[in-house]
PDB file of C-alpha atoms and ligand atoms in Angstrom:
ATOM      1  CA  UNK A   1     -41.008 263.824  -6.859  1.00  0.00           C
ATOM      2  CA  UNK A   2     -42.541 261.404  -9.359  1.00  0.00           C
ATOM      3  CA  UNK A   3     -46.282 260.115  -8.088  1.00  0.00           C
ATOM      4  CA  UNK A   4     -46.874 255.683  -7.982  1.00  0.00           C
ATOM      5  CA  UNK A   5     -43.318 255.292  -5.972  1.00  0.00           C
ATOM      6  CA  UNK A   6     -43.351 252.833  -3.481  1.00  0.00           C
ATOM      7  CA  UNK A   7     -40.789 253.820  -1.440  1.00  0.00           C
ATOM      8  CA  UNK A   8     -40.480 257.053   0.569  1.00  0.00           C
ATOM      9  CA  UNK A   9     -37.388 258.741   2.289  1.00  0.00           C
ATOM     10  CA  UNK A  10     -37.455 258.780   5.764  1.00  0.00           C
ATOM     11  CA  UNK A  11     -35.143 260.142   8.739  1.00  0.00           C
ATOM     12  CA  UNK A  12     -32.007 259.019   6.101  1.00  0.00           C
ATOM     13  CA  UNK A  13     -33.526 255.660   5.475  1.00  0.00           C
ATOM     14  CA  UNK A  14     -36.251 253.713   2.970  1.00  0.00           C
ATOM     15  CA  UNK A  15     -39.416 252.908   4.498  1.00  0.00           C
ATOM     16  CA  UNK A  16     -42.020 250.513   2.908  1.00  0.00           C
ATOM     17  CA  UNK A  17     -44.947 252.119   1.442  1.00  0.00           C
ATOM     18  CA  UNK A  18     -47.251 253.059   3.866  1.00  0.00           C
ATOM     19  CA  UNK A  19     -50.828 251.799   4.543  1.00  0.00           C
ATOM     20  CA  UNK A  20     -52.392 254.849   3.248  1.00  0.00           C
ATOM     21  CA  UNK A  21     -51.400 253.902  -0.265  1.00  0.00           C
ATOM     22  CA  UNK A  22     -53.875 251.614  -0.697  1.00  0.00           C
ATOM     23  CA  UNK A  23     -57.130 253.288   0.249  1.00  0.00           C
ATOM     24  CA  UNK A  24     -56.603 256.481  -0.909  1.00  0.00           C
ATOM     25  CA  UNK A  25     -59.519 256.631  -2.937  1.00  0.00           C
ATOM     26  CA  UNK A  26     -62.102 255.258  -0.469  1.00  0.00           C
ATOM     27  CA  UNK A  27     -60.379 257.405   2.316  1.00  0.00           C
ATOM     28  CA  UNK A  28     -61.072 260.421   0.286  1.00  0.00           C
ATOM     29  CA  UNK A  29     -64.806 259.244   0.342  1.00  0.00           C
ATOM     30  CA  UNK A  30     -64.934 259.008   3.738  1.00  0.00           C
ATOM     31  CA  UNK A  31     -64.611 263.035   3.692  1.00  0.00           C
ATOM     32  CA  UNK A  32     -68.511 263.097   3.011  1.00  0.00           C
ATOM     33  CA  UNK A  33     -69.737 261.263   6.650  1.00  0.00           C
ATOM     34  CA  UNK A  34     -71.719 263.703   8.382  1.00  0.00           C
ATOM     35  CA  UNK A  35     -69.250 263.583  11.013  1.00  0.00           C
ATOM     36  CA  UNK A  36     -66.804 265.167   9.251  1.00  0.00           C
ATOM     37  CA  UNK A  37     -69.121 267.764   7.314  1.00  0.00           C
ATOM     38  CA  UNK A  38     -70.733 269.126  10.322  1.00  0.00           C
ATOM     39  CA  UNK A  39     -68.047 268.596  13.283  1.00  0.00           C
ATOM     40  CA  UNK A  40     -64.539 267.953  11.608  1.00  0.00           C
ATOM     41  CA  UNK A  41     -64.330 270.583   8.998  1.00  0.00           C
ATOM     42  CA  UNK A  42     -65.881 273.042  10.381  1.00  0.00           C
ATOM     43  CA  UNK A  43     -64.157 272.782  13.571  1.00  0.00           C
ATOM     44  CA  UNK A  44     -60.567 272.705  12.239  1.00  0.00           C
ATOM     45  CA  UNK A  45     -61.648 275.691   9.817  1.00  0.00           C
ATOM     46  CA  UNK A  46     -62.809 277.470  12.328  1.00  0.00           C
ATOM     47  CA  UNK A  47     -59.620 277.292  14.376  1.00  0.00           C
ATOM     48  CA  UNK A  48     -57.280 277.896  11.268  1.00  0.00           C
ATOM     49  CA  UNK A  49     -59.006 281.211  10.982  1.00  0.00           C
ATOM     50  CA  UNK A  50     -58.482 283.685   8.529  1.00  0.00           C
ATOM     51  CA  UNK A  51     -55.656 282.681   6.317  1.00  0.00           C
ATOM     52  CA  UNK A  52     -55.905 285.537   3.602  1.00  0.00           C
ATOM     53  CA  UNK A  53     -52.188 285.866   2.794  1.00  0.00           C
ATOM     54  CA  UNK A  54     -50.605 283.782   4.749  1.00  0.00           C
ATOM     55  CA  UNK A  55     -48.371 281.213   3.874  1.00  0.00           C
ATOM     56  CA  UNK A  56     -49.784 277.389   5.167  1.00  0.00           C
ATOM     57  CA  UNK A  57     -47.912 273.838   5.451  1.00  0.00           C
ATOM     58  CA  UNK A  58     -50.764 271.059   5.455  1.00  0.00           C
ATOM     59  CA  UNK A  59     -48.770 267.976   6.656  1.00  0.00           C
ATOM     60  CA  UNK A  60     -49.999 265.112   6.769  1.00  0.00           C
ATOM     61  CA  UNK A  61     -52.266 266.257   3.654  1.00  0.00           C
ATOM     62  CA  UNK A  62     -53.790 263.255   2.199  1.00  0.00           C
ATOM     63  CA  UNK A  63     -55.419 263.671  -1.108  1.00  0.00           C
ATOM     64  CA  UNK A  64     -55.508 267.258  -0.482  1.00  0.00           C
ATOM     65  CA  UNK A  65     -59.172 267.982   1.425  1.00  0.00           C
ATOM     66  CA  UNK A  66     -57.911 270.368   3.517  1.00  0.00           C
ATOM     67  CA  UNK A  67     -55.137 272.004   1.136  1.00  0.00           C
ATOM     68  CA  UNK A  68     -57.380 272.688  -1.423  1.00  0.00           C
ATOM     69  CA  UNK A  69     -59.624 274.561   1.406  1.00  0.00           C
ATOM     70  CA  UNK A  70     -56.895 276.204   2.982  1.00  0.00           C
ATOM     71  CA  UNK A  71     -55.632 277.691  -0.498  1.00  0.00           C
ATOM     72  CA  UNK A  72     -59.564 278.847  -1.306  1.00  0.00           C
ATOM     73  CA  UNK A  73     -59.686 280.444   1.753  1.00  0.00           C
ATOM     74  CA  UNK A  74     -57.209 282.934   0.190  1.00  0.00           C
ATOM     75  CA  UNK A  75     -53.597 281.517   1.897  1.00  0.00           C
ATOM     76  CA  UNK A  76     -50.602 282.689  -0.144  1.00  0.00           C
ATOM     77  CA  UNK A  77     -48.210 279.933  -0.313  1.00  0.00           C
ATOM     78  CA  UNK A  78     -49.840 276.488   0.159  1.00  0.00           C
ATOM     79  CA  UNK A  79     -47.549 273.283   0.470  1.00  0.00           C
ATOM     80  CA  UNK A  80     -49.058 269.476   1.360  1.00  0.00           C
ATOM     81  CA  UNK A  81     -46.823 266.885   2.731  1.00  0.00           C
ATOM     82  CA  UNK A  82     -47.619 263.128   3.263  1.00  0.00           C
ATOM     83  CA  UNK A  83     -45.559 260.193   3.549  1.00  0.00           C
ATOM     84  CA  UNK A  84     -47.875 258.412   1.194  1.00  0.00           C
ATOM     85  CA  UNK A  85     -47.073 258.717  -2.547  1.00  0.00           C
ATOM     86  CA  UNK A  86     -50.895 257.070  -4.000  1.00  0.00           C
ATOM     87  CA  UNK A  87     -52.488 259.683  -1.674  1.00  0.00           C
ATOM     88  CA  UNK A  88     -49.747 262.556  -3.171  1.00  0.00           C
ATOM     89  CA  UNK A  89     -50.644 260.950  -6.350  1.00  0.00           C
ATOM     90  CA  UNK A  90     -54.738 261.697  -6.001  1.00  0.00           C
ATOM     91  CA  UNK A  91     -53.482 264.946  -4.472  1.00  0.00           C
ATOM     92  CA  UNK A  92     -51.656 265.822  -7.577  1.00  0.00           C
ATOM     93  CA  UNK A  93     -54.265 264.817 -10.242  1.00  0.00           C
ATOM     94  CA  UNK A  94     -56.679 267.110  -8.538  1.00  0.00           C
ATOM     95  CA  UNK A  95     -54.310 269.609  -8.528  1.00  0.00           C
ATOM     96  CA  UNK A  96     -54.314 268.909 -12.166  1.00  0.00           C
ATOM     97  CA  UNK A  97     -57.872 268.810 -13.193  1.00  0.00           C
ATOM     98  CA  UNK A  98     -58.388 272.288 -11.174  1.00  0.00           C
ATOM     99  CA  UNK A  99     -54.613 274.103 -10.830  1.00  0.00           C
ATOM    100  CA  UNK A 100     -54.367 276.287  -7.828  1.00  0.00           C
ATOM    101  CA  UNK A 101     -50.683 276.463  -7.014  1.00  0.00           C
ATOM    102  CA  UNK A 102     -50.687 274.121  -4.308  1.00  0.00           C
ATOM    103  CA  UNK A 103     -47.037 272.793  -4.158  1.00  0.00           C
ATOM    104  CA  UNK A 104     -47.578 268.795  -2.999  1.00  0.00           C
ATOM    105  CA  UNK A 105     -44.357 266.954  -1.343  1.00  0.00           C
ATOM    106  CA  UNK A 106     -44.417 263.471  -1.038  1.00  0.00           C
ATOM    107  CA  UNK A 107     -42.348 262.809   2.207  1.00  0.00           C
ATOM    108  CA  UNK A 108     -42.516 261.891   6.092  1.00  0.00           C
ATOM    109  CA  UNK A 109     -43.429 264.951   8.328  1.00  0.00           C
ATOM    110  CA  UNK A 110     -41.096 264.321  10.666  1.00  0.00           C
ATOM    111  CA  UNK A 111     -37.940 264.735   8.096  1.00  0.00           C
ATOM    112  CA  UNK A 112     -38.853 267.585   6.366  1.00  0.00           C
ATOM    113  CA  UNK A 113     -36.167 270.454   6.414  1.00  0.00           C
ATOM    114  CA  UNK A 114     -36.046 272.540   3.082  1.00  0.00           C
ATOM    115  CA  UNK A 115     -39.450 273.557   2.436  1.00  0.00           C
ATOM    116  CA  UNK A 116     -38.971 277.066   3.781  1.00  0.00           C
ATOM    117  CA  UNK A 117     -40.932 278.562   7.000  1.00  0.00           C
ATOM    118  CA  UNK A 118     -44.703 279.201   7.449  1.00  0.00           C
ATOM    119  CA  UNK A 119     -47.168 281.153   9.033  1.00  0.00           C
ATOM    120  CA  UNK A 120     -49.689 278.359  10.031  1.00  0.00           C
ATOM    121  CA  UNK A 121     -48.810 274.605  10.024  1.00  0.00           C
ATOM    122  CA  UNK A 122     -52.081 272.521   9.585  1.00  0.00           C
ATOM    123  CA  UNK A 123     -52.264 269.018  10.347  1.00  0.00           C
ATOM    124  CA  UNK A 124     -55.085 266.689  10.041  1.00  0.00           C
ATOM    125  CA  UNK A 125     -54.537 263.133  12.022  1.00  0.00           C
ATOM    126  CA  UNK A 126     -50.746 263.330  11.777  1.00  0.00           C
ATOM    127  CA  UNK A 127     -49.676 263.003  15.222  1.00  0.00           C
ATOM    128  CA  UNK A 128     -52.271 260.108  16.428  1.00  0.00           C
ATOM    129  CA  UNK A 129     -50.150 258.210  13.809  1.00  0.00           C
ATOM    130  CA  UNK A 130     -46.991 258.478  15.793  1.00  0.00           C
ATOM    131  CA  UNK A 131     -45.958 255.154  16.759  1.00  0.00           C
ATOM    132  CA  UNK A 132     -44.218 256.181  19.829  1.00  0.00           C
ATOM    133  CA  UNK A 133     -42.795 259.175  21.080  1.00  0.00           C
ATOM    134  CA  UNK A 134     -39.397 259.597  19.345  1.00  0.00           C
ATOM    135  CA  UNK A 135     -41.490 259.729  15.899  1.00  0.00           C
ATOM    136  CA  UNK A 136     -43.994 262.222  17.888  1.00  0.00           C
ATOM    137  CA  UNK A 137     -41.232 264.641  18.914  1.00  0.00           C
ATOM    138  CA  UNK A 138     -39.911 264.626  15.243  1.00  0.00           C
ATOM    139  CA  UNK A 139     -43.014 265.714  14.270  1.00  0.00           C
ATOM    140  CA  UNK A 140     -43.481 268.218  16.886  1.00  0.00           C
ATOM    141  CA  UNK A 141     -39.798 269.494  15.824  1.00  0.00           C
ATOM    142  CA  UNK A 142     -40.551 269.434  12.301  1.00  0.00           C
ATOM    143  CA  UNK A 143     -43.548 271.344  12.400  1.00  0.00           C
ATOM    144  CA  UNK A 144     -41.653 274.060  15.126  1.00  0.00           C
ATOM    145  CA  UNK A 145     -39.226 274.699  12.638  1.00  0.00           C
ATOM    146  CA  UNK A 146     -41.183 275.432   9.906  1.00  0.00           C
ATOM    147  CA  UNK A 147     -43.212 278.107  11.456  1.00  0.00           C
ATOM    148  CA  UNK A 148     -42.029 281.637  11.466  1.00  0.00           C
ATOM    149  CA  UNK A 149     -41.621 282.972  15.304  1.00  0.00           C
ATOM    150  CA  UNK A 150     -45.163 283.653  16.567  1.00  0.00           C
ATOM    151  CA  UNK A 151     -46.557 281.157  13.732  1.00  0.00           C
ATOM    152  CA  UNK A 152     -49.620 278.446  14.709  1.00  0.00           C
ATOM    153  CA  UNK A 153     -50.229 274.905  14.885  1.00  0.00           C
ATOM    154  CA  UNK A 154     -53.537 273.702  13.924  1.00  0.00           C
ATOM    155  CA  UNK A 155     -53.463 269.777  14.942  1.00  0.00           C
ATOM    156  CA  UNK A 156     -57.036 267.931  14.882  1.00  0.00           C
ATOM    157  CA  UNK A 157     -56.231 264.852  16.419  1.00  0.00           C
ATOM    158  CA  UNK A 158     -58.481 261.532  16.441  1.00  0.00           C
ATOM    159  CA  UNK A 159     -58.537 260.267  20.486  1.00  0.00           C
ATOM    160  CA  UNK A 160     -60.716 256.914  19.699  1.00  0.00           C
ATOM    161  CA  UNK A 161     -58.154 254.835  21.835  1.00  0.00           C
ATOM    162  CA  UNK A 162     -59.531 257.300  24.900  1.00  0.00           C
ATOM    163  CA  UNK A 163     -63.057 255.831  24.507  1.00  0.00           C
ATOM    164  CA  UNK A 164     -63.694 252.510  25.107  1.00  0.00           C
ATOM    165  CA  UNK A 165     -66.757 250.432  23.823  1.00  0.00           C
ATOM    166  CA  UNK A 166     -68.463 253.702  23.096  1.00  0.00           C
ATOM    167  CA  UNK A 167     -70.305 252.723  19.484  1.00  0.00           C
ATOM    168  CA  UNK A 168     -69.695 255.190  16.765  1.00  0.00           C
ATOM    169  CA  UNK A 169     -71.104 252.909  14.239  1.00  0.00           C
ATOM    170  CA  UNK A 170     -73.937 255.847  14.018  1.00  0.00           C
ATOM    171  CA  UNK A 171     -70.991 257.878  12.401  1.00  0.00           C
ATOM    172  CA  UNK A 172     -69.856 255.395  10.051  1.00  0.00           C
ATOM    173  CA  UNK A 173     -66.918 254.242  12.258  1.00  0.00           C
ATOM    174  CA  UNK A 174     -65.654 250.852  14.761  1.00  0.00           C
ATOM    175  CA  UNK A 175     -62.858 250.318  16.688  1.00  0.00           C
ATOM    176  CA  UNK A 176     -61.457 247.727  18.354  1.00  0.00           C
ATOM    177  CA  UNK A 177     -61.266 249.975  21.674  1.00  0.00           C
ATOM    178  CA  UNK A 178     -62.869 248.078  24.661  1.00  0.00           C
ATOM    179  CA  UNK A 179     -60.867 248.293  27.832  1.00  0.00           C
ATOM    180  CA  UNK A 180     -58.556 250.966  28.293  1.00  0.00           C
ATOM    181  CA  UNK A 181     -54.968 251.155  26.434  1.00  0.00           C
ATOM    182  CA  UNK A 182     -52.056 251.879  27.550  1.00  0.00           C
ATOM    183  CA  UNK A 183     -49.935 254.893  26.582  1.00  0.00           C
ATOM    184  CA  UNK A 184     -48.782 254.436  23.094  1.00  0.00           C
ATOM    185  CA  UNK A 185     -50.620 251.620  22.334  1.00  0.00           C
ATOM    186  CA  UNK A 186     -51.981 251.103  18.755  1.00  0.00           C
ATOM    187  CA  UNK A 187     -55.610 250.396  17.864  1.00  0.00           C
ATOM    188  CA  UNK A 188     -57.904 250.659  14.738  1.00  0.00           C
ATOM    189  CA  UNK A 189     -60.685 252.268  13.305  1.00  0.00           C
ATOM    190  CA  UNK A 190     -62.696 251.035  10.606  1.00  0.00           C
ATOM    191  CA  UNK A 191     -64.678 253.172   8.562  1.00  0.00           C
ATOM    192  CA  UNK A 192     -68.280 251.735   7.892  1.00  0.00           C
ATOM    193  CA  UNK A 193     -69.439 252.974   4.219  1.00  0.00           C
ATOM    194  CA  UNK A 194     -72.267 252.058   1.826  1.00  0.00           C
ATOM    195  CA  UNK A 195     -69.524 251.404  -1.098  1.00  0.00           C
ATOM    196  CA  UNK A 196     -66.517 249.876   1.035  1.00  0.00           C
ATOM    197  CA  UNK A 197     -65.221 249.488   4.444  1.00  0.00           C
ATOM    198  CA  UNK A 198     -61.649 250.075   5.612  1.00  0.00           C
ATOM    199  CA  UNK A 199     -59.076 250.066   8.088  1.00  0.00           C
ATOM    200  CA  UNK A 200     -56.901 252.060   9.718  1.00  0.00           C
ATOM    201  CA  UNK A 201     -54.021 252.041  13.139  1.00  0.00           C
ATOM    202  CA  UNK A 202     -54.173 255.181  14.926  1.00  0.00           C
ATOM    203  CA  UNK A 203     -51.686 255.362  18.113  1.00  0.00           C
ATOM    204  CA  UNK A 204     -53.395 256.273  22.087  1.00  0.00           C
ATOM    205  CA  UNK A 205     -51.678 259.523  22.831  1.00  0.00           C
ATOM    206  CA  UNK A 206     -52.941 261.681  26.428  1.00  0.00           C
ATOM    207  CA  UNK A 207     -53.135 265.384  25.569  1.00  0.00           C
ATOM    208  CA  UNK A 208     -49.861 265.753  28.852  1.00  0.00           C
ATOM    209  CA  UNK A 209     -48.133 263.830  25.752  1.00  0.00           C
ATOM    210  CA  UNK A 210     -48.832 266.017  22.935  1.00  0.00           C
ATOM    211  CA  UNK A 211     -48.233 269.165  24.732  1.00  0.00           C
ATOM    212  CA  UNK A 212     -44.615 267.705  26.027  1.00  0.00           C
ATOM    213  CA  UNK A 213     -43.818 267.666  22.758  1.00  0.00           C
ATOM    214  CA  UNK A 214     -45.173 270.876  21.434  1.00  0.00           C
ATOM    215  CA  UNK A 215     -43.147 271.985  24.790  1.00  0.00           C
ATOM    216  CA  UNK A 216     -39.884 270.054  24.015  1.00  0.00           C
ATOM    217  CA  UNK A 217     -40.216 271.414  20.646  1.00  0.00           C
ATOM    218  CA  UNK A 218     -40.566 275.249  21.397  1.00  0.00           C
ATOM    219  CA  UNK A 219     -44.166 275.232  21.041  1.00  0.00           C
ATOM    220  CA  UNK A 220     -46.357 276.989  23.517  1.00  0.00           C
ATOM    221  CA  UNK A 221     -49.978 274.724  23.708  1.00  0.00           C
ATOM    222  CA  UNK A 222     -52.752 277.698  23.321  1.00  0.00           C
ATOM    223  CA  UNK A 223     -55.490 275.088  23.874  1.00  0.00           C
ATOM    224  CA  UNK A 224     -57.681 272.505  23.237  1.00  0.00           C
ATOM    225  CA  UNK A 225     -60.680 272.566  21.576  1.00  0.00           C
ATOM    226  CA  UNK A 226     -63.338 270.034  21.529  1.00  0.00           C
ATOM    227  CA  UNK A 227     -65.778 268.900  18.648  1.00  0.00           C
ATOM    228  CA  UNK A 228     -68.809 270.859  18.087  1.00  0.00           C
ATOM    229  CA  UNK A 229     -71.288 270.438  15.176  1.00  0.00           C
ATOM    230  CA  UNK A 230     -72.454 272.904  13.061  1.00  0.00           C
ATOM    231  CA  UNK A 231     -76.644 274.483  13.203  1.00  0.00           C
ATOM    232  CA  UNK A 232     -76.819 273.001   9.904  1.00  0.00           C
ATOM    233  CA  UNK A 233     -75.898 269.408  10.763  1.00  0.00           C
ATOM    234  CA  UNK A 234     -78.278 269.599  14.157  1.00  0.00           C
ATOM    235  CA  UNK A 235     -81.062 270.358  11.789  1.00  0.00           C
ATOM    236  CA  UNK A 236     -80.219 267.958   9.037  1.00  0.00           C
ATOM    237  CA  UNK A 237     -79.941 264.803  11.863  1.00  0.00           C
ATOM    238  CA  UNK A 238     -81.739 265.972  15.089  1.00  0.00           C
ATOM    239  CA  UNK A 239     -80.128 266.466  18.295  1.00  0.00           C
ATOM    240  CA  UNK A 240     -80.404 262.704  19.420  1.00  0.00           C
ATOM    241  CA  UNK A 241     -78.444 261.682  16.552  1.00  0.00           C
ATOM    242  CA  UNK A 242     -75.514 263.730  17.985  1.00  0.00           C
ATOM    243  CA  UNK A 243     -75.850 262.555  21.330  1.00  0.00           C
ATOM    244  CA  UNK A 244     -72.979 260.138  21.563  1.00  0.00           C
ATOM    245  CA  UNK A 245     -70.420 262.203  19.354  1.00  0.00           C
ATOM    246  CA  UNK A 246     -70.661 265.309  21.852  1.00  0.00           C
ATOM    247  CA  UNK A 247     -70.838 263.183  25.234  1.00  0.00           C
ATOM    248  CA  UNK A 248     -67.660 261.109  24.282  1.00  0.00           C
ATOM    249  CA  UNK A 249     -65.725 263.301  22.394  1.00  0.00           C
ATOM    250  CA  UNK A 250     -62.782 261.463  20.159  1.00  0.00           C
ATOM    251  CA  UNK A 251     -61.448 264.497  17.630  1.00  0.00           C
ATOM    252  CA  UNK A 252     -59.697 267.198  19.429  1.00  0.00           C
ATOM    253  CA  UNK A 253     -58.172 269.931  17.725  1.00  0.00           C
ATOM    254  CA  UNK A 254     -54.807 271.386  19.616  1.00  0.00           C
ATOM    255  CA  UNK A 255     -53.594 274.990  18.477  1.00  0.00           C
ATOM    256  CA  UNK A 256     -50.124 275.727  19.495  1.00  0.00           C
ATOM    257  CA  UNK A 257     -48.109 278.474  18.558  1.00  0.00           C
ATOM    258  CA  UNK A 258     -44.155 279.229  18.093  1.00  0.00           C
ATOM    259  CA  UNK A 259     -42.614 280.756  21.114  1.00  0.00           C
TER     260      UNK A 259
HETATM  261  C1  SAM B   1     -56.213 259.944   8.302  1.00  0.00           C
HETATM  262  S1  SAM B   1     -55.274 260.501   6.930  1.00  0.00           S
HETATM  263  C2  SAM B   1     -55.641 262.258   6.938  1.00  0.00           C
HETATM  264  C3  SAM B   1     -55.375 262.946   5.634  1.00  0.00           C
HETATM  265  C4  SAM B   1     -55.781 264.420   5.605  1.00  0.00           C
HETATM  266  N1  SAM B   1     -55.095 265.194   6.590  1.00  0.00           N
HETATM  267  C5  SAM B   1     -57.266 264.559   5.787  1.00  0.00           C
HETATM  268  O1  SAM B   1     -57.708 264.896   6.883  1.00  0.00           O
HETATM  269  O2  SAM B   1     -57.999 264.301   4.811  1.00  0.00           O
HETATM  270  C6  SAM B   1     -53.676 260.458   7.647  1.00  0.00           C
HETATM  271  C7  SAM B   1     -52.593 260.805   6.662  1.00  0.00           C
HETATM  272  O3  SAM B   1     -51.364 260.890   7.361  1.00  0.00           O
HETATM  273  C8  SAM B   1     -50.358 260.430   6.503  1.00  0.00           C
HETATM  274  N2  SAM B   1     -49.184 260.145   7.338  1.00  0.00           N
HETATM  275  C9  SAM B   1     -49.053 259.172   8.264  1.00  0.00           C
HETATM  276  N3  SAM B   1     -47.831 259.240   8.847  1.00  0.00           N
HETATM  277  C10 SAM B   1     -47.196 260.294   8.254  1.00  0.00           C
HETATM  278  C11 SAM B   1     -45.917 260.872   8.422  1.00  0.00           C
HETATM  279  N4  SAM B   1     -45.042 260.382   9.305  1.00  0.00           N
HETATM  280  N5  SAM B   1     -45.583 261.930   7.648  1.00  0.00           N
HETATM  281  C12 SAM B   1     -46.449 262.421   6.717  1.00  0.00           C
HETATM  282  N6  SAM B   1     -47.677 261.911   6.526  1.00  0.00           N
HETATM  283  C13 SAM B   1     -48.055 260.860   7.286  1.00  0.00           C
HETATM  284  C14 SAM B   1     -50.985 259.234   5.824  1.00  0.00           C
HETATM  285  O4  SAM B   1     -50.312 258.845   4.653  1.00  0.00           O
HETATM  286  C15 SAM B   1     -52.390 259.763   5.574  1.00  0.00           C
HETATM  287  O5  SAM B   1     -52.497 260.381   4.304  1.00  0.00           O
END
């Protein structure tokens, strides 16, 4: 698939380019909040486990953070989806600086069908961006039939829209959260850093949704798992300064696996 296209093929159709396209770049940045080093990361790495040999789907795989760790943490076959071809793109150029045989498909999750079955699907803030819950079960089916029988679901999942007026601006992130949504509902999070600020629409999703669809799918929910953060990031910032991000926790990582 050629990287800069603007249009993408979804469920039979063209869709416009999607909002990812243009912040790409200063997405990618936002990988270095201390957020994500010390709670996100390590938390979905922890759950992904040893992947020595086995093969991985990363969908929803942006510029490639997690692909590239997933393929240095010795997986076999290592694929990244994501409906966004500028974030494919950055994917690809890295890829290209540094080979490592990470295959990257620029496509939506929820139509995927030929890319062969998996071991583990990972999947960082994919389903939060399900606008309802047609587009949530495709996902859920997509990702069930990609796994082998037995095979695991790794989903972190952002759950701002479950917190209102709590002030992550400590983190390097608003919203525009401040009364309780409504199933479904959209909202947005803007990421606060020193070089630029951006937006973002994430969709408010209960965990009795996500699991009916791992369940409608053939997915049996193993659990979910809350943030933590790492010694290292407690010493680096102090316990107060994770005070808020462990009392109102809005990342959740559900592991699921094929029944
Ligand atoms: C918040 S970013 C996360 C990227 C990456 N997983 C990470 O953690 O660095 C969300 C990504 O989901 C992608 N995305 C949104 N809807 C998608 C869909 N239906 N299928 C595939 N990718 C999608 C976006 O293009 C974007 O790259």
């Amino acid at each position: 698939m050629t990287a800069g296209v603007v249009l993408c093929f979804k469920q039979g159709t063209f869709c416009v380019s999607p909002e990812y396209d243009s912040l790409a770049h200063a997405y990618q940045r936002s990988k270095s909040l201390p957020f994500r080093v010390y709670s996100e990361i390590p938390n979905h790495l922890e759950i992904l486990g040893d992947l020595r040999g086995l093969d991985v789907l990363d969908l929803a795989c942006g510029e490639g953070f997690y692909t590239r760790l997933i393929r240095h943490a010795g997986a076999a076959r290592v694929v990244g989806v994501d409906v966004s071809p500028q974030m494919i793109a950055l994917a690809r150029h890295q890829e290209h600086e540094a080979a490592s045989g990470i295959e990257y498909v620029v496509g939506a999750a929820e139509s995927i069908h030929d890319l062969g079955t998996f071991d583990v699907v990972s999947t960082a803030f994919l389903l939060n961006c399900a606008a309802d819950q047609s587009i949530l079960n495709g996902m859920t089916q997509a990702i069930s039939r990609s796994l082998v029988p037995g095979g695991r679901l790794v989903a972190t999942l952002g759950d701002l829209g479950h917190q209102p007026g709590v002030d992550y601006s400590t983190y390097g992130m608003s919203t525009n959260v401040t009364a309780g949504l409504a199933e479904g509902a959209p909202y947005n999070i803007t990421f606060l850093l020193d070089v630029d600020t951006f937006s973002i629409t994430d969709f408010n999703h209960s965990q009795a949704t996500y699991a009916a669809a791992c369940q409608a799918a053939g997915l049996k929910v193993l659990g979910w798992h809350p943030c933590t953060v790492t010694d290292e990031g407690i010493r680096q910032y102090g316990t107060e300064y994770w005070y808020t991000w462990l009392s109102n926790p809005c990342l959740w990582r559900l592991e699921a696996q094929k029944i």
